[in-house]
């Protein structure tokens, strides 16, 4: 009987004892002569559904299995590169948009292994690289607001441009407020009419008043139809000693229009003024002041609203060696003409952006905010 039982076990391919697995199936973790397992890739979510950056690069991270290498490619810019790591990987995605249609980039991350490839994508908005100053409501604390919550006071707004010149406010009652999910799921920095943040040293902003090429852009929302001041273009007090530039979107002289101040320091205020292209209250609009001091005769100071030229005039250099006020957001040095409303982005370049570069930045803003300027929240 025992001999018969042993013969039955041998014939059926079963093991004796409590382990009755079918040995004909083999170990499931061993593939003999079969195809290698295809890789899989998983991306870590970006801070926002429509994340933007002004530094020219953005780190994308994630995990993968059965992978030997990971690489990235950007479309439509065509930039690409290798990533570090395999099972846990990191891609320093560097994109410098320089052509029409670029800026809003689809980043494809591809994992390659013995069993083939797997890929996933994420969209990121890249503003034109090289800004001297960049203040994004998406990154008030410099780390995509990881340390901030809705309704937090903003004592410091970190400058993530190349200059790293932050703006601050030490008085609690004058600090603006960080707000989440205001337009298109995006955050803003909110000013109540008495708030402002300012840089430390006025001399850091002399390039805005000495005939140097420069571009300043503001994307903001104003609550009231009169009396709002979007942001000072940095180096001035609105007085007889005014020098530099300020970009105002409403004041006692220009109702519901754009005005760019530039005082020579001796002969009064030289300015660029327009009400023809003014945007109403209750929407997010884009304002831009551009100085193109190429030495030619004619206009070299321009103001734009939502991409359209609003005014132009001849730029004049201030004859005062040092500015009287540093960069101020929310009000002019003083403060005067305080903003009642929200700011999404402020950026300053030490160059005159071309029409293509301006279009790239506007396209990124509109993508991020989920509409065409003016954008209704």
Coordinates of N, CA, C and O in Angstrom, one line a residue, residues 98-215:
X98 N 11.6 79.9 -27.2 CA 12.1 81.0 -27.9 C 11.4 81.2 -29.3 O 11.9 81.9 -30.2
X99 N 10.3 80.5 -29.4 CA 9.6 80.5 -30.7 C 8.1 80.5 -30.4 O 7.6 80.1 -29.4
X100 N 7.3 81.1 -31.4 CA 5.9 81.2 -31.3 C 5.3 79.7 -31.1 O 5.7 78.8 -31.7
X101 N 4.4 79.6 -30.1 CA 3.8 78.3 -29.8 C 4.5 77.5 -28.7 O 4.0 76.5 -28.3
X102 N 5.7 78.0 -28.3 CA 6.4 77.3 -27.2 C 6.0 78.0 -25.9 O 5.3 79.0 -25.8
X103 N 6.5 77.4 -24.8 CA 6.2 77.9 -23.5 C 5.4 76.9 -22.7 O 5.7 76.5 -21.6
X104 N 4.2 76.6 -23.2 CA 3.4 75.5 -22.6 C 3.9 74.2 -23.1 O 3.6 73.9 -24.3
X105 N 4.6 73.5 -22.3 CA 5.3 72.3 -22.8 C 4.8 71.0 -22.3 O 4.5 70.9 -21.1
X106 N 4.7 70.0 -23.1 CA 4.3 68.6 -22.7 C 5.6 67.9 -22.5 O 6.4 67.7 -23.4
X107 N 5.9 67.5 -21.2 CA 7.1 66.8 -20.9 C 6.8 65.3 -20.9 O 6.0 64.8 -20.1
X108 N 7.5 64.6 -21.7 CA 7.4 63.1 -21.8 C 8.5 62.5 -21.1 O 9.7 62.7 -21.4
X109 N 8.2 61.7 -20.0 CA 9.3 60.9 -19.3 C 9.2 59.4 -19.8 O 8.1 58.8 -19.7
X110 N 10.3 58.9 -20.3 CA 10.3 57.6 -20.8 C 11.3 56.7 -20.0 O 12.4 57.0 -19.8
X111 N 10.8 55.5 -19.6 CA 11.6 54.5 -18.9 C 11.9 53.4 -19.8 O 11.0 52.9 -20.5
X112 N 13.1 53.0 -19.9 CA 13.6 52.0 -20.8 C 14.2 50.8 -20.0 O 15.0 51.0 -19.0
X113 N 13.8 49.6 -20.3 CA 14.3 48.4 -19.7 C 14.5 47.3 -20.7 O 14.2 47.4 -21.9
X114 N 14.9 46.1 -20.2 CA 15.1 45.0 -21.0 C 13.8 44.5 -21.7 O 13.8 44.0 -22.8
X115 N 12.6 44.8 -21.1 CA 11.4 44.4 -21.6 C 10.7 45.5 -22.5 O 9.6 45.3 -22.9
X116 N 11.4 46.6 -22.8 CA 10.8 47.6 -23.6 C 10.8 49.0 -23.0 O 11.7 49.3 -22.2
X117 N 9.8 49.8 -23.2 CA 9.7 51.1 -22.7 C 8.3 51.4 -22.1 O 7.3 50.8 -22.5
X118 N 8.2 52.4 -21.3 CA 6.9 52.9 -20.8 C 7.1 54.4 -20.6 O 8.2 54.9 -20.3
X119 N 6.0 55.2 -20.9 CA 6.2 56.7 -20.8 C 4.9 57.3 -20.2 O 3.8 56.7 -20.2
X120 N 5.1 58.5 -19.6 CA 4.0 59.3 -19.1 C 4.3 60.7 -19.4 O 5.5 61.1 -19.6
X121 N 3.3 61.6 -19.3 CA 3.5 63.0 -19.6 C 2.9 63.9 -18.6 O 2.1 63.5 -17.8
X122 N 3.5 65.1 -18.5 CA 2.9 66.2 -17.7 C 3.2 67.5 -18.4 O 4.2 67.7 -19.1
X123 N 2.2 68.4 -18.3 CA 2.3 69.8 -18.9 C 2.8 70.8 -17.9 O 2.4 70.8 -16.7
X124 N 3.8 71.6 -18.3 CA 4.4 72.6 -17.5 C 4.6 73.9 -18.3 O 4.9 73.8 -19.5
X125 N 4.3 75.0 -17.7 CA 4.5 76.3 -18.4 C 5.8 77.0 -18.0 O 6.1 77.2 -16.9
X126 N 6.6 77.2 -19.1 CA 7.9 77.9 -18.9 C 7.8 79.3 -19.4 O 7.7 79.5 -20.6
X127 N 8.0 80.3 -18.5 CA 8.1 81.7 -19.0 C 9.5 81.8 -19.6 O 10.4 81.0 -19.4
X128 N 9.6 82.9 -20.4 CA 10.9 83.2 -21.0 C 12.0 83.3 -19.9 O 11.8 84.0 -18.9
X129 N 13.1 82.5 -20.1 CA 14.1 82.4 -19.1 C 14.9 83.7 -19.0 O 14.9 84.5 -19.9
X130 N 15.6 83.9 -17.8 CA 16.5 85.0 -17.7 C 16.0 86.2 -17.0 O 16.6 87.3 -17.0
X131 N 14.9 86.0 -16.2 CA 14.3 87.2 -15.5 C 15.2 87.7 -14.4 O 15.8 86.8 -13.7
X132 N 15.4 89.0 -14.2 CA 16.1 89.5 -13.1 C 15.3 89.3 -11.8 O 15.8 89.0 -10.8
X133 N 14.0 89.5 -11.9 CA 13.1 89.4 -10.8 C 11.9 88.6 -11.3 O 11.4 88.8 -12.4
X134 N 11.4 87.7 -10.4 CA 10.2 86.9 -10.7 C 9.5 86.6 -9.4 O 10.0 86.0 -8.5
X135 N 8.2 87.1 -9.3 CA 7.4 86.9 -8.2 C 6.1 86.1 -8.7 O 5.3 86.7 -9.4
X136 N 6.0 84.9 -8.3 CA 4.9 84.0 -8.7 C 4.0 83.7 -7.5 O 4.5 83.3 -6.5
X137 N 2.7 83.9 -7.7 CA 1.8 83.6 -6.6 C 1.8 82.1 -6.4 O 1.5 81.6 -5.3
X138 N 2.3 81.3 -7.4 CA 2.4 79.8 -7.2 C 3.6 79.5 -6.3 O 3.6 78.4 -5.8
X139 N 4.5 80.4 -6.1 CA 5.7 80.1 -5.3 C 6.1 81.2 -4.4 O 7.2 81.7 -4.5
X140 N 5.2 81.7 -3.6 CA 5.5 82.9 -2.7 C 6.7 82.6 -1.8 O 7.5 83.4 -1.5
X141 N 6.7 81.3 -1.3 CA 7.8 81.0 -0.3 C 9.0 80.3 -1.0 O 9.9 79.8 -0.3
X142 N 9.0 80.3 -2.4 CA 10.1 79.7 -3.1 C 10.1 78.2 -3.2 O 10.9 77.7 -3.9
X143 N 9.1 77.6 -2.6 CA 9.0 76.1 -2.8 C 7.5 75.7 -3.1 O 7.0 74.8 -2.5
X144 N 6.9 76.5 -4.0 CA 5.6 76.2 -4.4 C 4.6 76.2 -3.3 O 3.7 75.4 -3.2
X145 N 4.8 77.1 -2.3 CA 3.8 77.3 -1.2 C 3.6 76.1 -0.3 O 2.6 76.0 0.3
X146 N 4.7 75.3 -0.2 CA 4.6 74.1 0.6 C 4.4 74.5 2.1 O 4.0 73.7 2.9
X147 N 4.9 75.7 2.4 CA 4.8 76.2 3.8 C 3.6 77.1 4.1 O 3.5 77.6 5.2
X148 N 2.8 77.4 3.1 CA 1.7 78.3 3.2 C 0.3 77.7 3.2 O 0.2 76.7 2.5
X149 N -0.6 78.3 3.9 CA -2.0 77.9 3.8 C -2.9 79.0 3.4 O -2.4 80.2 3.5
X150 N -4.1 78.8 3.0 CA -5.0 79.8 2.6 C -5.2 80.8 3.8 O -5.3 80.5 4.9
X151 N -5.1 82.1 3.4 CA -5.3 83.2 4.3 C -4.1 83.5 5.2 O -4.1 84.4 6.1
X152 N -2.9 82.9 4.9 CA -1.7 83.3 5.6 C -1.2 84.7 5.2 O -1.3 85.0 4.0
X153 N -0.7 85.4 6.1 CA -0.1 86.7 5.8 C 1.2 86.5 5.1 O 2.0 85.6 5.4
X154 N 1.5 87.4 4.2 CA 2.8 87.3 3.4 C 3.7 88.4 3.9 O 3.6 89.5 3.6
X155 N 4.7 87.9 4.7 CA 5.7 88.8 5.2 C 6.9 88.9 4.3 O 7.5 89.9 4.2
X156 N 7.1 87.8 3.5 CA 8.2 87.8 2.5 C 7.6 87.1 1.2 O 7.1 86.1 1.3
X157 N 7.8 87.8 0.1 CA 7.5 87.2 -1.2 C 8.9 87.0 -1.9 O 9.6 87.9 -2.2
X158 N 9.2 85.7 -2.0 CA 10.6 85.4 -2.5 C 10.7 85.6 -4.0 O 9.8 85.3 -4.8
X159 N 11.8 86.3 -4.3 CA 12.2 86.5 -5.7 C 12.9 85.3 -6.3 O 14.0 85.1 -5.8
X160 N 12.3 84.6 -7.2 CA 12.9 83.4 -7.7 C 13.6 83.7 -9.1 O 14.0 82.8 -9.8
X161 N 13.8 85.0 -9.4 CA 14.6 85.4 -10.5 C 16.1 85.4 -10.2 O 16.4 85.0 -9.0
X162 N 16.9 85.7 -11.1 CA 18.4 85.6 -10.9 C 18.9 86.5 -9.8 O 19.9 86.2 -9.2
X163 N 18.2 87.6 -9.6 CA 18.7 88.6 -8.6 C 18.5 88.1 -7.2 O 19.2 88.5 -6.2
X164 N 17.4 87.3 -6.9 CA 17.0 86.8 -5.6 C 16.8 88.0 -4.6 O 17.0 87.8 -3.4
X165 N 16.3 89.1 -5.1 CA 16.0 90.3 -4.3 C 14.6 90.2 -3.8 O 13.7 90.6 -4.5
X166 N 14.4 89.7 -2.6 CA 13.0 89.5 -2.1 C 12.3 90.8 -1.8 O 13.0 91.8 -1.6
X167 N 11.0 90.8 -1.7 CA 10.3 91.9 -1.1 C 9.6 91.5 0.2 O 9.2 90.3 0.3
X168 N 9.6 92.4 1.1 CA 9.1 92.0 2.5 C 8.2 93.1 3.1 O 8.1 94.2 2.5
X169 N 7.5 92.7 4.1 CA 6.7 93.7 4.9 C 6.7 93.3 6.3 O 6.2 92.2 6.7
X170 N 7.3 94.1 7.2 CA 7.4 93.7 8.6 C 6.2 94.1 9.5 O 6.1 93.6 10.6
X171 N 5.4 95.0 9.0 CA 4.2 95.4 9.7 C 3.0 94.5 9.4 O 2.6 94.4 8.2
X172 N 2.5 93.8 10.4 CA 1.4 92.8 10.1 C 0.2 93.4 9.5 O -0.3 92.7 8.6
X173 N -0.2 94.6 9.9 CA -1.4 95.2 9.3 C -1.2 95.5 7.8 O -2.2 95.7 7.1
X174 N 0.0 95.6 7.4 CA 0.3 96.0 6.0 C 0.7 94.8 5.1 O 1.1 95.0 4.0
X175 N 0.6 93.6 5.7 CA 1.0 92.5 4.9 C -0.1 92.0 4.0 O -1.3 91.8 4.5
X176 N 0.1 91.7 2.7 CA -0.9 91.1 1.9 C -1.2 89.7 2.4 O -0.5 89.1 3.2
X177 N -2.2 89.0 1.7 CA -2.7 87.7 2.1 C -2.5 86.7 1.0 O -2.9 87.0 -0.2
X178 N -2.0 85.5 1.3 CA -2.0 84.4 0.4 C -3.3 83.8 0.3 O -3.9 83.4 1.3
X179 N -3.9 83.6 -0.9 CA -5.2 83.0 -1.2 C -5.0 81.9 -2.2 O -4.3 82.0 -3.1
X180 N -5.8 80.8 -1.9 CA -5.7 79.6 -2.8 C -6.9 79.5 -3.7 O -8.0 80.0 -3.4
X181 N -6.7 78.9 -4.8 CA -7.8 78.5 -5.8 C -8.7 79.7 -6.1 O -9.9 79.6 -5.9
X182 N -8.1 80.8 -6.6 CA -8.9 82.0 -6.9 C -9.3 82.0 -8.3 O -10.5 82.4 -8.7
X183 N -8.5 81.7 -9.2 CA -8.8 81.7 -10.7 C -8.1 80.5 -11.3 O -6.9 80.3 -11.2
X184 N -8.9 79.7 -12.0 CA -8.3 78.5 -12.7 C -7.6 77.6 -11.7 O -6.7 76.9 -12.1
X185 N -8.0 77.5 -10.4 CA -7.3 76.7 -9.4 C -6.0 77.3 -8.9 O -5.3 76.7 -8.1
X186 N -5.7 78.5 -9.4 CA -4.4 79.1 -9.0 C -4.5 80.0 -7.8 O -5.6 80.6 -7.5
X187 N -3.4 80.2 -7.1 CA -3.4 81.1 -5.9 C -3.1 82.5 -6.4 O -2.6 82.7 -7.5
X188 N -3.2 83.4 -5.5 CA -2.9 84.8 -5.7 C -2.3 85.4 -4.4 O -2.5 84.8 -3.3
X189 N -1.7 86.6 -4.5 CA -1.4 87.4 -3.3 C -2.4 88.6 -3.3 O -2.4 89.4 -4.3
X190 N -3.2 88.7 -2.3 CA -4.3 89.7 -2.2 C -3.9 90.9 -1.4 O -3.4 90.8 -0.3
X191 N -4.2 92.1 -2.0 CA -3.9 93.4 -1.3 C -5.2 94.1 -1.0 O -6.1 94.0 -1.8
X192 N -5.3 94.6 0.2 CA -6.6 95.2 0.6 C -6.7 96.7 0.5 O -7.6 97.3 1.1
X193 N -5.8 97.3 -0.2 CA -5.8 98.8 -0.3 C -4.8 99.5 0.6 O -4.5 100.6 0.4
X194 N -4.3 98.8 1.6 CA -3.3 99.3 2.5 C -2.1 98.4 2.7 O -1.3 98.6 3.5
X195 N -2.0 97.4 1.8 CA -0.9 96.5 1.9 C 0.2 96.8 0.8 O -0.1 97.3 -0.3
X196 N 1.4 96.4 1.2 CA 2.5 96.5 0.2 C 3.7 95.7 0.7 O 3.8 95.4 1.9
X197 N 4.5 95.2 -0.3 CA 5.8 94.6 0.0 C 6.8 95.3 -0.8 O 6.6 95.7 -1.9
X198 N 8.0 95.4 -0.2 CA 9.1 96.2 -0.8 C 10.4 95.6 -0.7 O 10.7 94.8 0.3
X199 N 11.3 95.8 -1.6 CA 12.7 95.4 -1.6 C 13.5 96.3 -0.6 O 13.0 97.2 -0.1
X200 N 14.7 95.9 -0.4 CA 15.5 96.6 0.7 C 16.3 97.8 0.1 O 16.2 98.9 0.7
X201 N 17.0 97.6 -1.0 CA 17.9 98.7 -1.5 C 17.4 99.3 -2.8 O 17.2 98.5 -3.8
X202 N 17.3 100.6 -2.8 CA 16.8 101.2 -4.0 C 17.8 101.1 -5.2 O 17.4 101.0 -6.3
X203 N 19.1 101.2 -4.9 CA 20.1 101.2 -5.9 C 20.1 99.9 -6.7 O 20.6 99.9 -7.9
X204 N 19.5 98.8 -6.2 CA 19.4 97.6 -7.0 C 18.6 97.7 -8.2 O 18.6 96.9 -9.1
X205 N 17.8 98.7 -8.3 CA 16.8 98.9 -9.3 C 17.1 100.1 -10.2 O 16.3 100.5 -11.0
X206 N 18.4 100.6 -10.2 CA 18.8 101.7 -11.0 C 18.6 101.5 -12.5 O 18.4 102.4 -13.3
X207 N 18.7 100.2 -12.9 CA 18.6 99.9 -14.3 C 17.2 100.3 -14.9 O 17.1 100.4 -16.1
X208 N 16.2 100.5 -14.0 CA 14.9 100.8 -14.5 C 14.8 102.3 -14.8 O 13.8 102.8 -15.4
X209 N 15.8 103.1 -14.5 CA 15.7 104.5 -14.8 C 16.9 105.1 -15.5 O 17.0 106.4 -15.6
X210 N 17.8 104.3 -16.0 CA 19.1 104.9 -16.5 C 19.2 104.6 -18.0 O 20.3 104.5 -18.5
X211 N 18.1 104.4 -18.7 CA 18.1 104.1 -20.2 C 18.5 102.7 -20.5 O 18.8 102.4 -21.7
X212 N 18.6 101.8 -19.5 CA 18.9 100.4 -19.8 C 17.6 99.8 -20.4 O 16.5 100.2 -20.1
X213 N 17.9 98.8 -21.2 CA 16.7 98.0 -21.7 C 16.1 97.2 -20.5 O 16.8 96.7 -19.7
X214 N 14.8 97.2 -20.5 CA 14.1 96.5 -19.4 C 12.7 96.2 -19.8 O 12.1 96.9 -20.7
X215 N 12.1 95.2 -19.2 CA 10.7 94.8 -19.4 C 10.1 94.5 -18.0 O 10.7 93.7 -17.3

